[in-house]
Amino acid sequence: MSTATTGPGAGHGHFAWADLMSPDTADACDFYGSLLDWVPTSLPDHPASNYTLFTLDGARVAGLVPMSPQMQEQGVPSRWVSYILVDDVDAVAGRVEGLGGRVHLPPMDVVDSGRMALIEDPSGCSVALWQANRHRGADRLHDRGCMTWNELLTRNPGAACDFFAALLGWSYRTIETPQGSYELAMLDGERVGGIMAMPSQVPGEVPPHWDVYFAVDDVDEVAGRARALGGAVPMPPMTIPVGRLALVADRAGATFTIYRASEGS
């Protein structure tokens, strides 16, 4: 992976936001507040029913959505959802099925914040499209406690790459790693995300998913604190050519990556 070069205000085809679907929002607020210093603010008028906005030093950095009882009964796992900015969500969502994907949630207004749709690429992974109005996305990226990268792990990376190239205009730069080929998604010369094959050691029941990276100052210290808070670290801290990272699971099982970039990455 490699940290995206864009920041708040990036345009069509760039990641701008992430929110967490959790069965216990109070517990999630406590966990992420203790781990990343996020401050929760409830938005009772939001269509998602008491959507929570996480801020850090007054800047909006992520969101939290309560999972419905029906979703919990169906065994839908708690997870992070990534959002991609688009200029016209209706037009983009209207092309999804023709490219082999699915539209799980048709375009809908989110009060005056923007308009969204939830889609699935042909490899089986869901991602949100976001047409901004009053809410552009995260106020800060790449700083401590802020989103810094989005990475798709899938068992059919070729299908996903073709889909997003046709849908959003992404091109790719292939990087060979010990784990296999890594496709660095590019748009107008900027790095926007990554796509890679699901590692063979990942259990078959783990679905394809977009992994959200959050920047931290000390990966080892934050990973240790996650364990102390009752979370888990399925992938312990490790050094890669562009930095150091670890995979963390919160107390409800939602996973995300904590990351510190090396100098010049």
mmCIF file of C-alpha atoms in Angstrom, residues 30-234:
data_model
loop_
_atom_site.group_PDB
_atom_site.id
_atom_site.type_symbol
_atom_site.label_atom_id
_atom_site.label_comp_id
_atom_site.label_asym_id
_atom_site.label_seq_id
_atom_site.Cartn_x
_atom_site.Cartn_y
_atom_site.Cartn_z
ATOM 1 C CA ASP A 30 -15.857 4.434 24.151
ATOM 2 C CA PHE A 31 -13.393 2.223 22.242
ATOM 3 C CA TYR A 32 -12.448 4.705 19.510
ATOM 4 C CA GLY A 33 -12.458 7.618 21.915
ATOM 5 C CA SER A 34 -9.927 5.810 24.087
ATOM 6 C CA LEU A 35 -7.879 4.485 21.160
ATOM 7 C CA LEU A 36 -7.780 7.432 18.734
ATOM 8 C CA ASP A 37 -9.002 10.352 20.887
ATOM 9 C CA TRP A 38 -12.160 10.734 18.803
ATOM 10 C CA VAL A 39 -15.034 12.770 20.242
ATOM 11 C CA PRO A 40 -18.577 11.581 19.355
ATOM 12 C CA THR A 41 -21.480 13.879 18.503
ATOM 13 C CA SER A 42 -24.922 12.379 17.888
ATOM 14 C CA LEU A 43 -26.995 13.647 14.932
ATOM 15 C CA PRO A 44 -30.575 12.631 15.844
ATOM 16 C CA ASP A 45 -32.126 14.009 12.632
ATOM 17 C CA HIS A 46 -29.909 11.914 10.353
ATOM 18 C CA PRO A 47 -31.792 9.352 8.145
ATOM 19 C CA ALA A 48 -29.614 6.576 9.587
ATOM 20 C CA SER A 49 -31.232 7.155 13.014
ATOM 21 C CA ASN A 50 -28.860 8.777 15.480
ATOM 22 C CA TYR A 51 -25.830 8.883 13.218
ATOM 23 C CA THR A 52 -22.724 9.750 15.224
ATOM 24 C CA LEU A 53 -20.025 12.072 13.938
ATOM 25 C CA PHE A 54 -16.493 11.518 15.224
ATOM 26 C CA THR A 55 -14.289 14.596 15.503
ATOM 27 C CA LEU A 56 -10.663 15.081 16.443
ATOM 28 C CA ASP A 57 -9.588 18.531 17.619
ATOM 29 C CA GLY A 58 -12.835 19.827 16.126
ATOM 30 C CA ALA A 59 -12.285 18.262 12.679
ATOM 31 C CA ARG A 60 -14.705 15.674 11.273
ATOM 32 C CA VAL A 61 -12.781 12.420 10.762
ATOM 33 C CA ALA A 62 -15.295 9.524 10.603
ATOM 34 C CA GLY A 63 -18.871 8.448 11.306
ATOM 35 C CA LEU A 64 -20.802 5.772 13.172
ATOM 36 C CA VAL A 65 -24.071 4.097 12.122
ATOM 37 C CA PRO A 66 -26.134 1.922 14.487
ATOM 38 C CA MET A 67 -26.928 -1.501 13.041
ATOM 39 C CA SER A 68 -30.625 -2.331 13.008
ATOM 40 C CA PRO A 69 -31.944 -5.293 15.037
ATOM 41 C CA GLN A 70 -32.804 -6.987 11.740
ATOM 42 C CA MET A 71 -29.207 -6.744 10.551
ATOM 43 C CA GLN A 72 -27.985 -8.156 13.835
ATOM 44 C CA GLU A 73 -30.472 -11.032 13.660
ATOM 45 C CA GLN A 74 -29.254 -11.803 10.135
ATOM 46 C CA GLY A 75 -25.682 -11.963 11.371
ATOM 47 C CA VAL A 76 -24.463 -8.953 9.373
ATOM 48 C CA PRO A 77 -20.964 -8.261 10.717
ATOM 49 C CA SER A 78 -19.907 -4.936 12.145
ATOM 50 C CA ARG A 79 -17.654 -3.246 9.593
ATOM 51 C CA TRP A 80 -16.183 -0.055 8.226
ATOM 52 C CA VAL A 81 -17.657 1.364 4.997
ATOM 53 C CA SER A 82 -15.556 3.504 2.636
ATOM 54 C CA TYR A 83 -17.041 6.382 0.607
ATOM 55 C CA ILE A 84 -15.872 7.511 -2.846
ATOM 56 C CA LEU A 85 -16.637 11.031 -4.057
ATOM 57 C CA VAL A 86 -18.536 11.266 -7.358
ATOM 58 C CA ASP A 87 -19.868 14.254 -9.267
ATOM 59 C CA ASP A 88 -23.257 12.667 -10.039
ATOM 60 C CA VAL A 89 -24.236 9.689 -7.898
ATOM 61 C CA ASP A 90 -27.335 8.878 -9.941
ATOM 62 C CA ALA A 91 -25.365 8.706 -13.168
ATOM 63 C CA VAL A 92 -22.555 6.609 -11.683
ATOM 64 C CA ALA A 93 -24.923 4.232 -9.860
ATOM 65 C CA GLY A 94 -26.904 3.872 -13.074
ATOM 66 C CA ARG A 95 -23.851 2.344 -14.791
ATOM 67 C CA VAL A 96 -23.008 -0.167 -12.060
ATOM 68 C CA GLU A 97 -25.178 -3.102 -13.162
ATOM 69 C CA GLY A 98 -24.134 -2.754 -16.788
ATOM 70 C CA LEU A 99 -20.539 -3.199 -15.645
ATOM 71 C CA GLY A 100 -21.339 -6.378 -13.695
ATOM 72 C CA GLY A 101 -21.889 -4.872 -10.251
ATOM 73 C CA ARG A 102 -24.958 -4.471 -8.057
ATOM 74 C CA VAL A 103 -26.715 -1.530 -6.443
ATOM 75 C CA HIS A 104 -27.590 -2.439 -2.853
ATOM 76 C CA LEU A 105 -28.923 0.982 -1.877
ATOM 77 C CA PRO A 106 -30.175 3.246 -4.690
ATOM 78 C CA PRO A 107 -29.215 6.926 -4.602
ATOM 79 C CA MET A 108 -30.798 8.741 -1.688
ATOM 80 C CA ASP A 109 -30.474 12.168 -0.089
ATOM 81 C CA VAL A 110 -28.842 12.354 3.341
ATOM 82 C CA VAL A 111 -30.630 15.483 4.566
ATOM 83 C CA ASP A 112 -28.592 18.401 3.159
ATOM 84 C CA SER A 113 -25.213 16.691 3.630
ATOM 85 C CA GLY A 114 -25.151 14.980 0.240
ATOM 86 C CA ARG A 115 -26.497 12.086 -1.776
ATOM 87 C CA MET A 116 -25.280 8.500 -1.508
ATOM 88 C CA ALA A 117 -25.614 5.011 -2.944
ATOM 89 C CA LEU A 118 -24.202 1.665 -1.789
ATOM 90 C CA ILE A 119 -22.868 -0.541 -4.579
ATOM 91 C CA GLU A 120 -21.080 -3.862 -4.951
ATOM 92 C CA ASP A 121 -18.316 -4.552 -7.450
ATOM 93 C CA PRO A 122 -18.216 -7.842 -9.445
ATOM 94 C CA SER A 123 -15.782 -9.340 -6.920
ATOM 95 C CA GLY A 124 -18.461 -9.086 -4.213
ATOM 96 C CA CYS A 125 -17.285 -6.095 -2.191
ATOM 97 C CA SER A 126 -19.489 -3.143 -1.246
ATOM 98 C CA VAL A 127 -18.481 0.518 -1.218
ATOM 99 C CA ALA A 128 -20.433 3.753 -0.929
ATOM 100 C CA LEU A 129 -20.658 6.514 -3.529
ATOM 101 C CA TRP A 130 -20.967 10.051 -2.207
ATOM 102 C CA GLN A 131 -22.127 13.197 -3.997
ATOM 103 C CA ALA A 132 -21.283 15.972 -1.595
ATOM 104 C CA ASN A 133 -23.446 18.907 -0.666
ATOM 105 C CA ARG A 134 -22.795 20.473 2.758
ATOM 106 C CA HIS A 135 -20.619 17.545 3.865
ATOM 107 C CA ARG A 136 -17.627 17.048 1.573
ATOM 108 C CA GLY A 137 -16.035 14.319 3.650
ATOM 109 C CA ALA A 138 -13.285 14.201 6.246
ATOM 110 C CA ASP A 139 -11.933 17.600 7.249
ATOM 111 C CA ARG A 140 -8.487 16.083 7.696
ATOM 112 C CA LEU A 141 -6.681 13.123 6.125
ATOM 113 C CA HIS A 142 -3.284 11.515 6.856
ATOM 114 C CA ASP A 143 -2.814 13.230 10.233
ATOM 115 C CA ARG A 144 -2.760 11.254 13.490
ATOM 116 C CA GLY A 145 -6.170 9.658 14.069
ATOM 117 C CA CYS A 146 -7.369 10.410 10.528
ATOM 118 C CA MET A 147 -8.112 8.208 7.526
ATOM 119 C CA THR A 148 -5.026 7.827 5.365
ATOM 120 C CA TRP A 149 -5.680 4.964 2.897
ATOM 121 C CA ASN A 150 -8.360 2.603 1.530
ATOM 122 C CA GLU A 151 -7.505 -0.854 0.263
ATOM 123 C CA LEU A 152 -9.638 -3.564 -1.324
ATOM 124 C CA LEU A 153 -8.879 -7.181 -0.414
ATOM 125 C CA THR A 154 -10.687 -9.531 -2.786
ATOM 126 C CA ARG A 155 -10.456 -12.994 -4.274
ATOM 127 C CA ASN A 156 -10.962 -11.572 -7.767
ATOM 128 C CA PRO A 157 -8.784 -8.460 -8.038
ATOM 129 C CA GLY A 158 -8.892 -8.490 -11.832
ATOM 130 C CA ALA A 159 -12.668 -8.107 -11.927
ATOM 131 C CA ALA A 160 -12.551 -5.322 -9.349
ATOM 132 C CA CYS A 161 -9.809 -3.450 -11.217
ATOM 133 C CA ASP A 162 -11.718 -3.623 -14.505
ATOM 134 C CA PHE A 163 -14.924 -2.472 -12.816
ATOM 135 C CA PHE A 164 -13.476 0.622 -11.160
ATOM 136 C CA ALA A 165 -11.462 1.521 -14.252
ATOM 137 C CA ALA A 166 -14.687 1.594 -16.273
ATOM 138 C CA LEU A 167 -16.815 3.188 -13.541
ATOM 139 C CA LEU A 168 -14.457 5.851 -12.183
ATOM 140 C CA GLY A 169 -11.597 6.089 -14.656
ATOM 141 C CA TRP A 170 -8.980 4.538 -12.385
ATOM 142 C CA SER A 171 -5.760 3.262 -13.930
ATOM 143 C CA TYR A 172 -3.261 1.027 -12.145
ATOM 144 C CA ARG A 173 0.394 0.776 -11.307
ATOM 145 C CA THR A 174 1.376 -2.789 -10.438
ATOM 146 C CA ILE A 175 3.721 -3.280 -7.503
ATOM 147 C CA GLU A 176 5.173 -6.736 -6.867
ATOM 148 C CA THR A 177 5.301 -7.674 -3.176
ATOM 149 C CA PRO A 178 6.145 -10.885 -1.278
ATOM 150 C CA GLN A 179 2.375 -11.380 -0.927
ATOM 151 C CA GLY A 180 1.774 -11.002 -4.680
ATOM 152 C CA SER A 181 0.825 -8.202 -7.044
ATOM 153 C CA TYR A 182 -0.528 -4.994 -5.562
ATOM 154 C CA GLU A 183 -2.557 -2.719 -7.824
ATOM 155 C CA LEU A 184 -2.090 0.930 -6.954
ATOM 156 C CA ALA A 185 -5.169 2.790 -8.202
ATOM 157 C CA MET A 186 -4.357 6.077 -9.920
ATOM 158 C CA LEU A 187 -6.477 8.990 -11.114
ATOM 159 C CA ASP A 188 -5.065 12.070 -12.821
ATOM 160 C CA GLY A 189 -1.610 11.186 -11.546
ATOM 161 C CA GLU A 190 -2.746 10.833 -7.928
ATOM 162 C CA ARG A 191 -2.770 7.662 -5.823
ATOM 163 C CA VAL A 192 -6.332 6.998 -4.686
ATOM 164 C CA GLY A 193 -6.341 3.467 -3.235
ATOM 165 C CA GLY A 194 -5.106 -0.086 -3.549
ATOM 166 C CA ILE A 195 -6.455 -3.450 -4.715
ATOM 167 C CA MET A 196 -4.900 -6.791 -3.864
ATOM 168 C CA ALA A 197 -5.746 -10.473 -3.696
ATOM 169 C CA MET A 198 -6.995 -11.734 -0.342
ATOM 170 C CA PRO A 199 -4.027 -13.429 1.371
ATOM 171 C CA SER A 200 -4.282 -17.217 1.210
ATOM 172 C CA GLN A 201 -4.147 -17.535 4.996
ATOM 173 C CA VAL A 202 -7.369 -15.525 5.420
ATOM 174 C CA PRO A 203 -10.279 -17.885 6.266
ATOM 175 C CA GLY A 204 -12.713 -18.492 3.423
ATOM 176 C CA GLU A 205 -15.645 -17.057 5.379
ATOM 177 C CA VAL A 206 -14.022 -13.597 5.436
ATOM 178 C CA PRO A 207 -15.748 -11.630 2.667
ATOM 179 C CA PRO A 208 -13.978 -9.233 0.310
ATOM 180 C CA HIS A 209 -13.826 -5.798 1.867
ATOM 181 C CA TRP A 210 -12.362 -2.320 1.706
ATOM 182 C CA ASP A 211 -9.909 -1.939 4.577
ATOM 183 C CA VAL A 212 -9.681 1.559 6.102
ATOM 184 C CA TYR A 213 -6.282 2.780 7.328
ATOM 185 C CA PHE A 214 -5.974 5.319 10.135
ATOM 186 C CA ALA A 215 -2.701 7.145 10.756
ATOM 187 C CA VAL A 216 -1.041 6.836 14.166
ATOM 188 C CA ASP A 217 2.238 8.057 15.620
ATOM 189 C CA ASP A 218 3.271 4.696 17.106
ATOM 190 C CA VAL A 219 1.767 1.514 15.635
ATOM 191 C CA ASP A 220 3.088 -0.765 18.374
ATOM 192 C CA GLU A 221 1.811 1.433 21.199
ATOM 193 C CA VAL A 222 -1.669 1.828 19.660
ATOM 194 C CA ALA A 223 -1.895 -1.906 18.919
ATOM 195 C CA GLY A 224 -1.036 -2.643 22.545
ATOM 196 C CA ARG A 225 -3.641 -0.164 23.720
ATOM 197 C CA ALA A 226 -6.254 -1.786 21.457
ATOM 198 C CA ARG A 227 -5.644 -5.113 23.207
ATOM 199 C CA ALA A 228 -5.835 -3.471 26.609
ATOM 200 C CA LEU A 229 -9.199 -1.946 25.632
ATOM 201 C CA GLY A 230 -10.617 -5.377 24.800
ATOM 202 C CA GLY A 231 -9.999 -5.305 21.071
ATOM 203 C CA ALA A 232 -7.819 -7.689 19.113
ATOM 204 C CA VAL A 233 -4.826 -7.441 16.787
ATOM 205 C CA PRO A 234 -5.330 -10.170 14.140
#
